[in-house]
Tab-separated table of C-alpha atoms and ligand atoms in Angstrom:
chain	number	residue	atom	x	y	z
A	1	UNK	CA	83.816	-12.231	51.730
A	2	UNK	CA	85.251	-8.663	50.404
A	3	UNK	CA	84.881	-7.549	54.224
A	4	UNK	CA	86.329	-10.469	55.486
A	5	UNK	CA	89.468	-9.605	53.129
A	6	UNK	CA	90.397	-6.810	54.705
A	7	UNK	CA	91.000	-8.206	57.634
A	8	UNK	CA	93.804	-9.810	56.335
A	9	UNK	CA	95.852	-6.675	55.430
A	10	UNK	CA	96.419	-6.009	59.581
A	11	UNK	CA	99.557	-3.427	59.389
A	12	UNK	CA	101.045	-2.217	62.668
A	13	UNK	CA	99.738	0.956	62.734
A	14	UNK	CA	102.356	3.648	63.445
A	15	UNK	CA	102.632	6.267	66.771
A	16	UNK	CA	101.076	9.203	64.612
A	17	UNK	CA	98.481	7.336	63.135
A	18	UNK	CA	96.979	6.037	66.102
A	19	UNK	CA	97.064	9.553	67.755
A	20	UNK	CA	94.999	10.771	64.406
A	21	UNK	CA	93.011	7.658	63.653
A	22	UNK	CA	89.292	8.194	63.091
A	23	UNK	CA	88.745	4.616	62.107
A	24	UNK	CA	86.167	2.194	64.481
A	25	UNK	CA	88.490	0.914	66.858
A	26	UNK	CA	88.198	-2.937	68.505
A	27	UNK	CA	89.921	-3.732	71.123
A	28	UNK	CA	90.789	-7.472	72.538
A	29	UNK	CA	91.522	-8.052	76.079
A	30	UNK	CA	91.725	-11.358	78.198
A	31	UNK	CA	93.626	-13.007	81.174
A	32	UNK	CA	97.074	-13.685	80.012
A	33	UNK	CA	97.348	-17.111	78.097
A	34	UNK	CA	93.939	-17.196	77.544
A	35	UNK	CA	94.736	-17.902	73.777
A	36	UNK	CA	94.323	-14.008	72.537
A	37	UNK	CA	97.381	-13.574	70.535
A	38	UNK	CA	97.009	-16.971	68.946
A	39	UNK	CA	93.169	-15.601	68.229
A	40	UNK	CA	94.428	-12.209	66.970
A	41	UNK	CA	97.003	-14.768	64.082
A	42	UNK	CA	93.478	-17.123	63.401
A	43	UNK	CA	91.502	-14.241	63.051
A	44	UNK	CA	93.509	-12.246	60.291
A	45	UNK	CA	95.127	-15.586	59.060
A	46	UNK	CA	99.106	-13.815	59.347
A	47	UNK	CA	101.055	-16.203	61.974
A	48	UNK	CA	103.848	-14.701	64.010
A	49	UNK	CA	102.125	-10.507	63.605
A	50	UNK	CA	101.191	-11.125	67.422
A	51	UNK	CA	104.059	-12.510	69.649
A	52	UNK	CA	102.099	-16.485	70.794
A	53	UNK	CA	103.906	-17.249	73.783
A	54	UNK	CA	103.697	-20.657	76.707
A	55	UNK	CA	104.695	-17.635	79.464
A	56	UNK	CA	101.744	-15.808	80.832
A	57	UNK	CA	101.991	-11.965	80.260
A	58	UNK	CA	104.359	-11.261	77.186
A	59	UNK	CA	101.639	-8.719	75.153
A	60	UNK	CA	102.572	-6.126	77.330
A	61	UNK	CA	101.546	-2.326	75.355
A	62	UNK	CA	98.733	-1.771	73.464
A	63	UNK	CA	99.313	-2.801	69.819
A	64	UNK	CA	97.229	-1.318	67.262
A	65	UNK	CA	96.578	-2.695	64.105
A	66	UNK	CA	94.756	-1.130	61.199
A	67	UNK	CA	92.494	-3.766	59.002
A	68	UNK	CA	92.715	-2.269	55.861
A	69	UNK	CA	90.249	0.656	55.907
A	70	UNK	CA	87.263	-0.837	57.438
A	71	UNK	CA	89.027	-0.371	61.426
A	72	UNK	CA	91.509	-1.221	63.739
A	73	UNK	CA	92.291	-3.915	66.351
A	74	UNK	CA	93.824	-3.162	69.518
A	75	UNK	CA	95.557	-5.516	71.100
A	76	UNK	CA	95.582	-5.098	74.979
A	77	UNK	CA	98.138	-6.685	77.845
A	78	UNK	CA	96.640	-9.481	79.579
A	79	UNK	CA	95.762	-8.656	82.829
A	80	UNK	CA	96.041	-11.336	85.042
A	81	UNK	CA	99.106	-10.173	86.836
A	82	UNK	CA	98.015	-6.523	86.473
A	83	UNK	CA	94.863	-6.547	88.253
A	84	UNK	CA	95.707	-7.747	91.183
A	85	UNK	CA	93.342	-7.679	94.304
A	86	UNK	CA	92.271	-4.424	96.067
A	87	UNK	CA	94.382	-4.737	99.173
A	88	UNK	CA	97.398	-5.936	96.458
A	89	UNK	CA	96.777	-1.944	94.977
A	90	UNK	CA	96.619	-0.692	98.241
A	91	UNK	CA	99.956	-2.908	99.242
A	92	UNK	CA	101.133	-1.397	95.701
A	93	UNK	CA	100.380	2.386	95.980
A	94	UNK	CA	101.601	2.583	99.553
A	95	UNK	CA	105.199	1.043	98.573
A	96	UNK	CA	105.494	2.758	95.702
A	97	UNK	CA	104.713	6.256	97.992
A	98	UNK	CA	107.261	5.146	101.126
A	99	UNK	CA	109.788	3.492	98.391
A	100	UNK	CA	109.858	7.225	97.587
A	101	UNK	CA	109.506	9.136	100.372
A	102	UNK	CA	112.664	6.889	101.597
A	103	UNK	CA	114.533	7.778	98.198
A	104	UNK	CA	114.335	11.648	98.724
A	105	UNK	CA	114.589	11.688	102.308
A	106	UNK	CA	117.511	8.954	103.001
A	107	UNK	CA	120.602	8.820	100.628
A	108	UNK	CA	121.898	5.075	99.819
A	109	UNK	CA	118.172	4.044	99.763
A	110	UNK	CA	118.861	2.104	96.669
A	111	UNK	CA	121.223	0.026	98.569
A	112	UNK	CA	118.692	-1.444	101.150
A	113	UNK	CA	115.287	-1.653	98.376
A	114	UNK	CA	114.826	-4.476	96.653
A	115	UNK	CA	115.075	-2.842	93.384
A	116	UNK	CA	113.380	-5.628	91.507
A	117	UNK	CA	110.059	-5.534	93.756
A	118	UNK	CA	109.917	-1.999	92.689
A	119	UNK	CA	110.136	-2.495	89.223
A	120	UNK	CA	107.662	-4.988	89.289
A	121	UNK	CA	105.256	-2.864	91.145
A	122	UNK	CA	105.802	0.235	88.867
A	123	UNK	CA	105.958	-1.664	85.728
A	124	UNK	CA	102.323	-2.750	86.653
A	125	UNK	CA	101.152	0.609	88.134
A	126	UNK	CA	101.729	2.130	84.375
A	127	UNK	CA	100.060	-0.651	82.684
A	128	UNK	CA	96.679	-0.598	84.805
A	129	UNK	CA	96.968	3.681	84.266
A	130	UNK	CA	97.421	3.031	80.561
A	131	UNK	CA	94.685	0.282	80.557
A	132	UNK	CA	92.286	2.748	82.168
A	133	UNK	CA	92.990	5.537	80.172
A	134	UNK	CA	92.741	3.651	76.987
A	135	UNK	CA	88.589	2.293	77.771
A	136	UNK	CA	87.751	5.611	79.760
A	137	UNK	CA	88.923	8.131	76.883
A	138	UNK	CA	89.735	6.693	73.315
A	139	UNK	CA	86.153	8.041	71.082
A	140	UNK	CA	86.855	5.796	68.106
A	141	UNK	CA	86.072	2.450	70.843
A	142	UNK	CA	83.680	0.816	69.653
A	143	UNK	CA	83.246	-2.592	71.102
A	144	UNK	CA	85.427	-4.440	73.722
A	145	UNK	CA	85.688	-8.266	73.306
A	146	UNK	CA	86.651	-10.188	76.235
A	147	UNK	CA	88.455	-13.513	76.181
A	148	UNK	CA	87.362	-16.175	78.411
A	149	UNK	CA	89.429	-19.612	78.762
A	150	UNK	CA	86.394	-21.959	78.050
A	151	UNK	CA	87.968	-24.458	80.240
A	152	UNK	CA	87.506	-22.360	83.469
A	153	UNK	CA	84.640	-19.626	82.628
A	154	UNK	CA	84.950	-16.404	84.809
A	155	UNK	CA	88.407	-16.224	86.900
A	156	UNK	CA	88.258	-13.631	90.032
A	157	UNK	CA	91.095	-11.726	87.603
A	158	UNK	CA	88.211	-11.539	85.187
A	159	UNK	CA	85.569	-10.269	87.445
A	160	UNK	CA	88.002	-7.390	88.596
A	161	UNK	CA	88.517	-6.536	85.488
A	162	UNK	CA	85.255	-6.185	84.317
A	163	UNK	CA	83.802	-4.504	87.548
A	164	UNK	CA	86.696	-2.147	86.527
A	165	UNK	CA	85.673	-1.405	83.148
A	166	UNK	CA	82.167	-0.880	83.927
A	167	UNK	CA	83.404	1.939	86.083
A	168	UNK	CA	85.819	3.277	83.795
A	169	UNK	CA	83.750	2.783	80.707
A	170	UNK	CA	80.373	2.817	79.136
A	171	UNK	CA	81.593	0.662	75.953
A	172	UNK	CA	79.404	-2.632	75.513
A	173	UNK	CA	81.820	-6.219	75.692
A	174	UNK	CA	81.235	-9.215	73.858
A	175	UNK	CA	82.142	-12.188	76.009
A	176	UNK	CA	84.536	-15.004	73.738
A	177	UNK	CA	84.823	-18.320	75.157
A	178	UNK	CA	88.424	-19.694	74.133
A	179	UNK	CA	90.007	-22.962	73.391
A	180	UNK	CA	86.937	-24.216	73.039
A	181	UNK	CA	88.546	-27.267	71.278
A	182	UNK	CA	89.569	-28.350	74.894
A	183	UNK	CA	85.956	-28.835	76.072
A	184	UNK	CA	83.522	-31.250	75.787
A	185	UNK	CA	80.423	-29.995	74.296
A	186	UNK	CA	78.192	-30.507	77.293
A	187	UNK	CA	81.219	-28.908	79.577
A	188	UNK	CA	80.866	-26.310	77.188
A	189	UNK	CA	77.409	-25.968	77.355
A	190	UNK	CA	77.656	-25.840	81.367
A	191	UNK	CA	80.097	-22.870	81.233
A	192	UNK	CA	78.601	-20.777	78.594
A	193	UNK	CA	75.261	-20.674	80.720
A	194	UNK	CA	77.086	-20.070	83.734
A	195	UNK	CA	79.017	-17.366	82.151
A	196	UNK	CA	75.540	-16.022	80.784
A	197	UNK	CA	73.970	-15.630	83.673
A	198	UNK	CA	76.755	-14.286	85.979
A	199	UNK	CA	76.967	-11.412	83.275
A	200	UNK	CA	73.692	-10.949	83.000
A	201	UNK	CA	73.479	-10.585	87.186
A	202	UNK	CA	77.010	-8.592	87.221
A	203	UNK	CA	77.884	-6.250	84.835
A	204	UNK	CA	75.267	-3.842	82.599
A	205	UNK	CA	77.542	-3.302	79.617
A	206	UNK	CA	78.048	-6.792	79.193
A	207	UNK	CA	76.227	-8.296	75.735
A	208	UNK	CA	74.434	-10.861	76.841
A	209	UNK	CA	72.443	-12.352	73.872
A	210	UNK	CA	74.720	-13.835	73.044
A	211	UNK	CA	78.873	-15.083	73.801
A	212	UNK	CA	81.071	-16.132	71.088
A	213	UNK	CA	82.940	-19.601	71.221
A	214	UNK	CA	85.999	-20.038	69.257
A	215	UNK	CA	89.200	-22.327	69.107
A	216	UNK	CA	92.125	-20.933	67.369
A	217	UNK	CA	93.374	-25.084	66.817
A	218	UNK	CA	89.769	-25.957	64.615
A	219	UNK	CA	89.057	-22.447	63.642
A	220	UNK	CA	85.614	-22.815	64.343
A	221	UNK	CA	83.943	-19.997	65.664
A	222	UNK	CA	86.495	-17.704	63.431
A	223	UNK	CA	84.072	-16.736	60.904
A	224	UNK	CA	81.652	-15.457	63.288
A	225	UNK	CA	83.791	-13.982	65.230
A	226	UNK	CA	85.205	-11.651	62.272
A	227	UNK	CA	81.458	-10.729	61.319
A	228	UNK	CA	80.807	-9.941	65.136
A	229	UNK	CA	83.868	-7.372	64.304
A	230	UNK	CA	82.918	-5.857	60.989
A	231	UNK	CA	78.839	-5.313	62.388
A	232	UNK	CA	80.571	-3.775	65.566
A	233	UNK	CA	82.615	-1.306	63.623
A	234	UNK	CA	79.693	-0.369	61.214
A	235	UNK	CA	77.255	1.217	64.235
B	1	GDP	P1	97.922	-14.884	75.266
B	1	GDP	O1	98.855	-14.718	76.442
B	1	GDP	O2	96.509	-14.675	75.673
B	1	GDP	O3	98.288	-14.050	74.073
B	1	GDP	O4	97.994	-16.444	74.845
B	1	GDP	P2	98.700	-17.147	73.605
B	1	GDP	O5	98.000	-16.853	72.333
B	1	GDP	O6	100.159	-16.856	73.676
B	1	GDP	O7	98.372	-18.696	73.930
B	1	GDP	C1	98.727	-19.314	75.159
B	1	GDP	C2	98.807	-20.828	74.950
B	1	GDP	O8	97.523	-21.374	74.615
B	1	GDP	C3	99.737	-21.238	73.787
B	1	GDP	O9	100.448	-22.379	74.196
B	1	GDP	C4	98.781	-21.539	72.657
B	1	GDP	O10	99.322	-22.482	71.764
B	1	GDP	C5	97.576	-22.104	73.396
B	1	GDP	N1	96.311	-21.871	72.656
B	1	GDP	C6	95.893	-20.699	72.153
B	1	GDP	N2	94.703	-20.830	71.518
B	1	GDP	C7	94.355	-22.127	71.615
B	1	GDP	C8	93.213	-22.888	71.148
B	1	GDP	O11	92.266	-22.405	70.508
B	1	GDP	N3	93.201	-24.215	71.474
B	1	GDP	C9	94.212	-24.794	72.181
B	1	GDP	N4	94.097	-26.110	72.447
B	1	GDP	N5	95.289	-24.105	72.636
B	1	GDP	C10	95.371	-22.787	72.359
């Protein structure tokens, strides 16, 4: 119960302290409005700390939050606009290289772009970078949950994303089914052995003893889910 306490202090951790933090680091990451900022206000019981939103894709840096001195969460963007599919990065990369080549070579180049594709395809350049860097690099990682809508089990934006994160990083993820309070229980019990086994076929650093079921609307799952945190944080 004293463990669980802490997680109710979450503070915003500051620039400096995240650059310096030796505390166990968690991070959450799912498919945007899959329910994980909702999770994040269940979880340490403080509504409103993480923006809940009905528009897909408005967590969009990594937010850090320190649970009183046990560890930190981090708080990831959702990624089912940034991980698009391969020939979408290719399409990316390549107009982001002739948008350029155009802009140093031809003058009145903003004139003819359309300025608003190229923001779009910038803005989520830098987040898949910062994404990458984040899992590839950051020692203090410790475990990386994953949140699953329980409704639909693994999306093809999931899969990319975890294919991706096995390459970028050797961190184990716990699979979380969400809004489980939307399923039926046998529905429920379909996906989560689906899920199972295409992790267990798929991807090495998945955990697959085991995947955590929640709903932010009942709670249930919560208390679990917290432990799941604290055990991670303590190897
Ligand atoms: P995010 O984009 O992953 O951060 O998703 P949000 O937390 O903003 O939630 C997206 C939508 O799903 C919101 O309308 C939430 O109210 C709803 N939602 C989140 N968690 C649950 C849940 O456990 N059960 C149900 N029924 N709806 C949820």
């Amino acid at each position: 119960a004293v463990e669980i306490q802490n997680l109710r202090d979450r503070k915003r951790a500051k620039e400096h302290e995240i650059k310096d933090s030796t505390l166990p680091e968690i991070a959450i990451v799912g498919r945007s409005n899959v329910g994980k900022s909702t999770m994040l206000n269940t979880l340490t019981e403080s509504p409103n700390t993480a923006r809940v939103s009905s528009k897909p894709g408005l967590t969009r840096q990594l937010n850090f939050y320190r649970c009183g001195d046990k560890f930190a969460v981090v708080d990831m963007p959702g990624y089912g606009f940034a991980f698009a599919k391969e020939e979408d990065k290719v399409a990316w990369k390549e107009l982001v290289c002739s948008a350029f080549c155009s802009s140093i070579s031809q003058f009145g180049f903003w004139d003819r772009v359309n300025k608003k594709s190229l923001l779009i395809i910038i803005f989520f350049a830098h987040r898949l970078v910062q994404i990458e860097d984040y899992l590839g690099t950051r020692k203090s990682l410790r475990r990386i949950y994953v949140m699953i809508d329980a409704r639909h089990g693994l999306k093809v934006a999931d899969k990319e994303f975890l294919t991706m994160m096995g390459a970028t990083c050797s961190k184990k993820f716990q699979v979380v089914l969400t809004k489980c309070d939307l399923v039926s229980p046998p529905d429920l019990a379909r996906t989560y052995m689906v899920v199972q086994e295409e992790l267990k076929k798929s991807f090495k650093n998945a955990m697959t003893d085991r995947i955590l079921m929640v709903s932010s609307y009942t709670g249930a799952g919560m208390n679990t889910l917290r432990k799941d945190m604290l055990s991670a944080c303590k190897q």
